[in-house]
PDB file of C-alpha atoms and ligand atoms in Angstrom:
ATOM      1  CA  UNK A  29     129.281  87.469  89.134  1.00 38.00           C
ATOM      2  CA  UNK A  30     125.701  88.636  89.307  1.00 42.00           C
ATOM      3  CA  UNK A  31     126.805  92.048  88.103  1.00 44.00           C
ATOM      4  CA  UNK A  32     128.676  90.530  85.196  1.00 43.00           C
ATOM      5  CA  UNK A  33     125.768  88.387  84.109  1.00 42.00           C
ATOM      6  CA  UNK A  34     123.428  91.366  84.356  1.00 43.00           C
ATOM      7  CA  UNK A  35     125.784  93.338  82.211  1.00 42.00           C
ATOM      8  CA  UNK A  36     125.839  90.593  79.659  1.00 41.00           C
ATOM      9  CA  UNK A  37     122.080  90.373  79.718  1.00 42.00           C
ATOM     10  CA  UNK A  38     121.369  94.076  79.614  1.00 40.00           C
ATOM     11  CA  UNK A  39     124.028  95.207  77.218  1.00 40.00           C
ATOM     12  CA  UNK A  40     125.168  92.498  74.887  1.00 39.00           C
ATOM     13  CA  UNK A  41     122.284  90.097  74.640  1.00 37.00           C
ATOM     14  CA  UNK A  42     121.885  90.726  70.929  1.00 38.00           C
ATOM     15  CA  UNK A  43     121.507  87.051  70.160  1.00 38.00           C
ATOM     16  CA  UNK A  44     119.650  86.106  73.347  1.00 37.00           C
ATOM     17  CA  UNK A  45     116.151  87.458  73.114  1.00 38.00           C
ATOM     18  CA  UNK A  46     114.672  85.617  76.091  1.00 40.00           C
ATOM     19  CA  UNK A  47     116.232  85.573  79.541  1.00 39.00           C
ATOM     20  CA  UNK A  48     116.574  82.287  81.345  1.00 36.00           C
ATOM     21  CA  UNK A  49     114.150  81.898  84.278  1.00 37.00           C
ATOM     22  CA  UNK A  50     117.141  81.312  86.570  1.00 37.00           C
ATOM     23  CA  UNK A  51     118.639  84.661  85.617  1.00 39.00           C
ATOM     24  CA  UNK A  52     115.366  86.385  86.449  1.00 40.00           C
ATOM     25  CA  UNK A  53     115.164  84.828  89.893  1.00 40.00           C
ATOM     26  CA  UNK A  54     118.747  85.733  90.759  1.00 42.00           C
ATOM     27  CA  UNK A  55     118.253  89.300  89.567  1.00 48.00           C
ATOM     28  CA  UNK A  56     115.018  89.848  91.479  1.00 49.00           C
ATOM     29  CA  UNK A  57     116.496  88.531  94.703  1.00 58.00           C
ATOM     30  CA  UNK A  58     119.564  90.735  94.486  1.00 76.00           C
ATOM     31  CA  UNK A  59     118.047  94.057  93.458  1.00 92.00           C
ATOM     32  CA  UNK A  60     117.402  96.763  96.050  1.00 94.00           C
ATOM     33  CA  UNK A  61     114.789  99.536  96.382  1.00 96.00           C
ATOM     34  CA  UNK A  62     116.510 101.927  93.941  1.00 97.00           C
ATOM     35  CA  UNK A  63     115.039  99.721  91.179  1.00 97.00           C
ATOM     36  CA  UNK A  64     111.482  99.656  92.534  1.00 96.00           C
ATOM     37  CA  UNK A  65     108.960 100.079  89.731  1.00 95.00           C
ATOM     38  CA  UNK A  66     111.548  99.748  86.959  1.00 96.00           C
ATOM     39  CA  UNK A  67     110.709  96.212  85.848  1.00 93.00           C
ATOM     40  CA  UNK A  68     112.011  92.708  86.442  1.00 87.00           C
ATOM     41  CA  UNK A  69     115.193  93.225  84.399  1.00 93.00           C
ATOM     42  CA  UNK A  70     116.355  96.297  86.341  1.00 97.00           C
ATOM     43  CA  UNK A  71     119.724  96.001  88.111  1.00 96.00           C
ATOM     44  CA  UNK A  72     121.378  97.991  90.903  1.00 97.00           C
ATOM     45  CA  UNK A  73     124.940  96.705  90.475  1.00 96.00           C
ATOM     46  CA  UNK A  74     127.240  96.570  87.458  1.00 96.00           C
ATOM     47  CA  UNK A  75     131.012  96.837  87.428  1.00 96.00           C
ATOM     48  CA  UNK A  76     133.183  99.194  85.344  1.00 96.00           C
ATOM     49  CA  UNK A  77     130.991 101.005  82.861  1.00 97.00           C
ATOM     50  CA  UNK A  78     130.825 104.522  81.468  1.00 97.00           C
ATOM     51  CA  UNK A  79     127.845 106.713  80.598  1.00 98.00           C
ATOM     52  CA  UNK A  80     126.960 108.345  77.301  1.00 98.00           C
ATOM     53  CA  UNK A  81     124.108 110.754  76.606  1.00 98.00           C
ATOM     54  CA  UNK A  82     121.863 110.081  73.625  1.00 97.00           C
ATOM     55  CA  UNK A  83     119.503 112.790  72.362  1.00 97.00           C
ATOM     56  CA  UNK A  84     115.875 111.769  72.544  1.00 96.00           C
ATOM     57  CA  UNK A  85     114.572 114.558  70.300  1.00 94.00           C
ATOM     58  CA  UNK A  86     117.552 115.651  68.190  1.00 93.00           C
ATOM     59  CA  UNK A  87     119.639 113.677  65.716  1.00 95.00           C
ATOM     60  CA  UNK A  88     122.573 111.711  67.141  1.00 95.00           C
ATOM     61  CA  UNK A  89     126.016 111.258  65.619  1.00 94.00           C
ATOM     62  CA  UNK A  90     125.841 107.543  66.498  1.00 95.00           C
ATOM     63  CA  UNK A  91     123.843 105.106  68.650  1.00 94.00           C
ATOM     64  CA  UNK A  92     126.253 105.298  71.620  1.00 96.00           C
ATOM     65  CA  UNK A  93     125.857 108.981  72.424  1.00 97.00           C
ATOM     66  CA  UNK A  94     128.215 111.650  73.625  1.00 97.00           C
ATOM     67  CA  UNK A  95     130.591 110.376  76.352  1.00 97.00           C
ATOM     68  CA  UNK A  96     130.096 111.696  79.891  1.00 98.00           C
ATOM     69  CA  UNK A  97     132.824 112.396  82.450  1.00 97.00           C
ATOM     70  CA  UNK A  98     132.954 113.780  85.997  1.00 97.00           C
ATOM     71  CA  UNK A  99     133.174 117.524  85.500  1.00 95.00           C
ATOM     72  CA  UNK A 100     134.039 119.765  88.417  1.00 93.00           C
ATOM     73  CA  UNK A 101     131.108 121.579  89.993  1.00 93.00           C
ATOM     74  CA  UNK A 102     133.180 123.821  92.256  1.00 93.00           C
ATOM     75  CA  UNK A 103     135.152 123.527  95.494  1.00 92.00           C
ATOM     76  CA  UNK A 104     133.823 124.603  98.888  1.00 90.00           C
ATOM     77  CA  UNK A 105     135.119 124.252 102.442  1.00 89.00           C
ATOM     78  CA  UNK A 106     136.954 120.901 102.488  1.00 91.00           C
ATOM     79  CA  UNK A 107     134.960 119.379  99.629  1.00 94.00           C
ATOM     80  CA  UNK A 108     134.900 119.391  95.864  1.00 95.00           C
ATOM     81  CA  UNK A 109     131.792 118.607  93.836  1.00 96.00           C
ATOM     82  CA  UNK A 110     131.918 116.406  90.751  1.00 96.00           C
ATOM     83  CA  UNK A 111     128.971 115.988  88.390  1.00 97.00           C
ATOM     84  CA  UNK A 112     128.330 114.329  85.070  1.00 98.00           C
ATOM     85  CA  UNK A 113     129.021 116.512  82.038  1.00 98.00           C
ATOM     86  CA  UNK A 114     130.024 115.893  78.455  1.00 98.00           C
ATOM     87  CA  UNK A 115     133.608 114.956  77.739  1.00 97.00           C
ATOM     88  CA  UNK A 116     133.418 117.304  74.743  1.00 97.00           C
ATOM     89  CA  UNK A 117     132.746 120.353  76.951  1.00 97.00           C
ATOM     90  CA  UNK A 118     134.920 119.446  79.947  1.00 95.00           C
ATOM     91  CA  UNK A 119     137.873 117.994  78.078  1.00 92.00           C
ATOM     92  CA  UNK A 120     139.287 115.933  80.971  1.00 91.00           C
ATOM     93  CA  UNK A 121     138.408 112.573  82.452  1.00 92.00           C
ATOM     94  CA  UNK A 122     139.550 112.078  86.043  1.00 93.00           C
ATOM     95  CA  UNK A 123     137.530 108.907  86.670  1.00 95.00           C
ATOM     96  CA  UNK A 124     137.916 106.450  83.775  1.00 95.00           C
ATOM     97  CA  UNK A 125     134.956 104.304  84.785  1.00 97.00           C
ATOM     98  CA  UNK A 126     132.090 104.045  87.249  1.00 97.00           C
ATOM     99  CA  UNK A 127     130.391 101.115  88.937  1.00 97.00           C
ATOM    100  CA  UNK A 128     126.823 100.756  90.123  1.00 97.00           C
ATOM    101  CA  UNK A 129     127.029  99.171  93.594  1.00 97.00           C
ATOM    102  CA  UNK A 130     123.820  98.394  95.487  1.00 96.00           C
ATOM    103  CA  UNK A 131     122.096 101.412  93.962  1.00 98.00           C
ATOM    104  CA  UNK A 132     124.853 103.965  94.475  1.00 98.00           C
ATOM    105  CA  UNK A 133     127.615 104.946  92.019  1.00 98.00           C
ATOM    106  CA  UNK A 134     131.328 104.487  92.706  1.00 97.00           C
ATOM    107  CA  UNK A 135     133.787 106.602  90.707  1.00 97.00           C
ATOM    108  CA  UNK A 136     136.663 104.282  89.839  1.00 96.00           C
ATOM    109  CA  UNK A 137     140.404 104.868  89.595  1.00 93.00           C
ATOM    110  CA  UNK A 138     140.408 108.616  90.220  1.00 90.00           C
ATOM    111  CA  UNK A 139     142.746 110.449  92.559  1.00 84.00           C
ATOM    112  CA  UNK A 140     140.186 110.758  95.358  1.00 91.00           C
ATOM    113  CA  UNK A 141     137.291 108.609  96.519  1.00 93.00           C
ATOM    114  CA  UNK A 142     133.871 110.159  96.002  1.00 96.00           C
ATOM    115  CA  UNK A 143     130.405 109.669  97.465  1.00 97.00           C
ATOM    116  CA  UNK A 144     127.147 110.064  95.520  1.00 98.00           C
ATOM    117  CA  UNK A 145     124.791 112.803  96.727  1.00 98.00           C
ATOM    118  CA  UNK A 146     121.001 112.707  96.683  1.00 98.00           C
ATOM    119  CA  UNK A 147     119.602 114.147  93.427  1.00 98.00           C
ATOM    120  CA  UNK A 148     116.920 116.853  93.631  1.00 97.00           C
ATOM    121  CA  UNK A 149     114.765 118.093  90.764  1.00 96.00           C
ATOM    122  CA  UNK A 150     116.535 120.615  88.487  1.00 95.00           C
ATOM    123  CA  UNK A 151     119.916 119.424  89.789  1.00 96.00           C
ATOM    124  CA  UNK A 152     122.998 117.654  88.455  1.00 97.00           C
ATOM    125  CA  UNK A 153     123.982 114.083  89.356  1.00 98.00           C
ATOM    126  CA  UNK A 154     126.713 114.980  91.803  1.00 97.00           C
ATOM    127  CA  UNK A 155     129.413 113.496  93.970  1.00 98.00           C
ATOM    128  CA  UNK A 156     131.442 114.819  96.878  1.00 97.00           C
ATOM    129  CA  UNK A 157     135.201 114.376  97.266  1.00 95.00           C
ATOM    130  CA  UNK A 158     137.291 115.524 100.198  1.00 91.00           C
ATOM    131  CA  UNK A 159     139.964 118.198  99.775  1.00 87.00           C
ATOM    132  CA  UNK A 160     141.326 118.084 103.344  1.00 86.00           C
ATOM    133  CA  UNK A 161     142.058 114.371 103.602  1.00 83.00           C
ATOM    134  CA  UNK A 162     138.987 113.490 105.660  1.00 87.00           C
ATOM    135  CA  UNK A 163     137.822 110.040 104.625  1.00 90.00           C
ATOM    136  CA  UNK A 164     134.993 109.607 102.154  1.00 94.00           C
ATOM    137  CA  UNK A 165     133.465 106.167 101.727  1.00 96.00           C
ATOM    138  CA  UNK A 166     131.678 105.550  98.410  1.00 97.00           C
ATOM    139  CA  UNK A 167     129.539 102.937 100.188  1.00 97.00           C
ATOM    140  CA  UNK A 168     127.894 105.808 102.119  1.00 97.00           C
ATOM    141  CA  UNK A 169     126.593 107.298  98.847  1.00 98.00           C
ATOM    142  CA  UNK A 170     122.887 107.795  98.151  1.00 98.00           C
ATOM    143  CA  UNK A 171     121.324 104.525  96.934  1.00 98.00           C
ATOM    144  CA  UNK A 172     119.197 106.074  94.209  1.00 98.00           C
ATOM    145  CA  UNK A 173     120.518 104.659  90.928  1.00 98.00           C
ATOM    146  CA  UNK A 174     119.337 101.722  88.826  1.00 98.00           C
ATOM    147  CA  UNK A 175     120.059 100.283  85.382  1.00 98.00           C
ATOM    148  CA  UNK A 176     117.127  99.575  83.076  1.00 97.00           C
ATOM    149  CA  UNK A 177     117.678  97.100  80.225  1.00 96.00           C
ATOM    150  CA  UNK A 178     116.806  98.250  76.727  1.00 94.00           C
ATOM    151  CA  UNK A 179     113.604  96.927  75.187  1.00 90.00           C
ATOM    152  CA  UNK A 180     115.760  96.373  72.115  1.00 90.00           C
ATOM    153  CA  UNK A 181     118.000  93.388  72.947  1.00 87.00           C
ATOM    154  CA  UNK A 182     120.815  94.963  70.930  1.00 89.00           C
ATOM    155  CA  UNK A 183     120.469  98.328  72.694  1.00 93.00           C
ATOM    156  CA  UNK A 184     122.254  99.721  75.740  1.00 96.00           C
ATOM    157  CA  UNK A 185     120.739  99.712  79.217  1.00 97.00           C
ATOM    158  CA  UNK A 186     119.927 103.171  80.580  1.00 98.00           C
ATOM    159  CA  UNK A 187     120.481 104.774  83.967  1.00 98.00           C
ATOM    160  CA  UNK A 188     117.586 105.777  86.226  1.00 98.00           C
ATOM    161  CA  UNK A 189     117.725 108.000  89.291  1.00 98.00           C
ATOM    162  CA  UNK A 190     114.930 108.232  91.864  1.00 98.00           C
ATOM    163  CA  UNK A 191     113.101 105.532  89.880  1.00 98.00           C
ATOM    164  CA  UNK A 192     113.061 107.617  86.686  1.00 98.00           C
ATOM    165  CA  UNK A 193     115.129 107.019  83.522  1.00 98.00           C
ATOM    166  CA  UNK A 194     113.236 109.524  81.350  1.00 97.00           C
ATOM    167  CA  UNK A 195     113.859 112.962  82.870  1.00 97.00           C
ATOM    168  CA  UNK A 196     117.480 113.826  82.045  1.00 98.00           C
ATOM    169  CA  UNK A 197     118.728 116.760  80.014  1.00 97.00           C
ATOM    170  CA  UNK A 198     122.087 118.137  78.998  1.00 96.00           C
ATOM    171  CA  UNK A 199     122.154 121.818  79.949  1.00 96.00           C
ATOM    172  CA  UNK A 200     124.663 124.527  79.213  1.00 95.00           C
ATOM    173  CA  UNK A 201     126.270 125.973  82.354  1.00 92.00           C
ATOM    174  CA  UNK A 202     129.055 128.329  81.404  1.00 91.00           C
ATOM    175  CA  UNK A 203     131.452 126.386  79.209  1.00 92.00           C
ATOM    176  CA  UNK A 204     130.200 123.051  80.541  1.00 95.00           C
ATOM    177  CA  UNK A 205     127.364 120.855  79.264  1.00 97.00           C
ATOM    178  CA  UNK A 206     126.027 119.234  82.441  1.00 97.00           C
ATOM    179  CA  UNK A 207     123.511 116.426  83.017  1.00 97.00           C
ATOM    180  CA  UNK A 208     120.458 117.791  84.847  1.00 97.00           C
ATOM    181  CA  UNK A 209     117.618 115.749  86.342  1.00 97.00           C
ATOM    182  CA  UNK A 210     114.174 117.285  85.674  1.00 96.00           C
ATOM    183  CA  UNK A 211     115.502 120.520  84.178  1.00 94.00           C
ATOM    184  CA  UNK A 212     113.157 123.448  84.715  1.00 88.00           C
ATOM    185  CA  UNK A 213     110.971 124.315  81.742  1.00 79.00           C
ATOM    186  CA  UNK A 214     112.231 127.910  81.720  1.00 75.00           C
ATOM    187  CA  UNK A 215     115.716 126.621  80.913  1.00 73.00           C
ATOM    188  CA  UNK A 216     114.591 124.747  77.834  1.00 66.00           C
ATOM    189  CA  UNK A 217     116.505 126.917  75.407  1.00 72.00           C
ATOM    190  CA  UNK A 218     119.748 125.929  77.154  1.00 91.00           C
ATOM    191  CA  UNK A 219     118.917 122.229  77.458  1.00 95.00           C
ATOM    192  CA  UNK A 220     118.105 119.205  75.339  1.00 95.00           C
ATOM    193  CA  UNK A 221     116.574 115.940  76.582  1.00 96.00           C
ATOM    194  CA  UNK A 222     118.725 112.798  76.688  1.00 97.00           C
ATOM    195  CA  UNK A 223     118.786 109.287  78.009  1.00 98.00           C
ATOM    196  CA  UNK A 224     121.875 108.095  79.845  1.00 98.00           C
ATOM    197  CA  UNK A 225     123.198 104.920  78.260  1.00 98.00           C
ATOM    198  CA  UNK A 226     125.342 102.480  80.238  1.00 98.00           C
ATOM    199  CA  UNK A 227     128.356 101.512  78.132  1.00 97.00           C
ATOM    200  CA  UNK A 228     130.661  98.590  79.015  1.00 93.00           C
ATOM    201  CA  UNK A 229     134.194  99.777  79.654  1.00 87.00           C
ATOM    202  CA  UNK A 230     137.455  97.891  79.211  1.00 65.00           C
TER     203      UNK A 230
HETATM  204  C1  NAG B  23     122.597 116.076  70.655  1.00 73.33           C
HETATM  205  O1  NAG B  23     122.187 117.311  70.165  1.00 73.33           O
HETATM  206  C2  NAG B  23     123.051 118.391  70.563  1.00 73.33           C
HETATM  207  C3  NAG B  23     122.405 119.706  70.156  1.00 73.33           C
HETATM  208  O2  NAG B  23     122.151 119.716  68.766  1.00 73.33           O
HETATM  209  C4  NAG B  23     124.422 118.160  69.968  1.00 73.33           C
HETATM  210  O3  NAG B  23     125.292 119.193  70.374  1.00 73.33           O
HETATM  211  C5  NAG B  23     124.953 116.818  70.446  1.00 73.33           C
HETATM  212  O4  NAG B  23     126.195 116.524  69.857  1.00 73.33           O
HETATM  213  C6  NAG B  23     123.974 115.717  70.120  1.00 73.33           C
HETATM  214  N1  NAG B  23     124.424 114.494  70.748  1.00 73.33           N
HETATM  215  C7  NAG B  23     124.810 113.429  70.066  1.00 73.33           C
HETATM  216  C8  NAG B  23     125.148 112.232  70.897  1.00 73.33           C
HETATM  217  O5  NAG B  23     124.864 113.382  68.856  1.00 73.33           O
HETATM  218  C1  NAG B  24     129.552 109.032  69.124  1.00 73.33           C
HETATM  219  O1  NAG B  24     129.401 110.398  68.862  1.00 73.33           O
HETATM  220  C2  NAG B  24     129.977 111.262  69.836  1.00 73.33           C
HETATM  221  C3  NAG B  24     129.608 112.673  69.479  1.00 73.33           C
HETATM  222  O2  NAG B  24     128.276 112.902  69.781  1.00 73.33           O
HETATM  223  C4  NAG B  24     131.463 111.032  69.886  1.00 73.33           C
HETATM  224  O3  NAG B  24     132.060 111.862  70.846  1.00 73.33           O
HETATM  225  C5  NAG B  24     131.718 109.587  70.250  1.00 73.33           C
HETATM  226  O4  NAG B  24     133.089 109.319  70.241  1.00 73.33           O
HETATM  227  C6  NAG B  24     131.015 108.667  69.266  1.00 73.33           C
HETATM  228  N1  NAG B  24     131.103 107.318  69.791  1.00 73.33           N
HETATM  229  C7  NAG B  24     131.404 106.263  69.024  1.00 73.33           C
HETATM  230  C8  NAG B  24     131.435 104.933  69.704  1.00 73.33           C
HETATM  231  O5  NAG B  24     131.634 106.387  67.833  1.00 73.33           O
END
């Protein structure tokens, strides 16, 4: 229920400009270290959402942004990597929604459970799935994610990783457009800066 009320507060509070003091207390008590430094409204759990990337320097087609899905990042011994990329470039959507759970991300309703990896500079936001049947528990994922409410009450909350919501880019990697955290400056021609908006899903 906390997650639902946070969602309502962060995403659809268009007519509710001020939060109730009770909501603030509940939120502060429940939020873990992945939200440290991100303000009193930050939340580390929200159920069944999707992400969309909004350009911060280029014009956008709309205020939602381009939808993100879990693109494949290659298969290695017994594991497959998934990472956020644009639906437009990947063209498939194996995980219809995600949930933020105690600072990690669960990929919902896909064929295989996945676990969030730590995110390094100049790297994608990635997840590991098993290809040999060995169990993967999403609860073991890195607890590094946090939702940050929009300053505009009608706006979408944004995703932060490692305490930072302002360092994401979409970068071209082959045919895919992949989300990269702290993209290297020498890749700038292949990248454009975005924020990752948290969109309620049905
Ligand atoms: C952001 O800009 C890029 C590059 O011009 C464009 O391909 C993309 O569609 C834009 N995103 C949105 C959400 O409009
Ligand atoms: C917003 O624009 C993107 C293209 O950048 C498109 O894929 C998406 O469907 C649009 N979303 C809405 C809600 O219109």
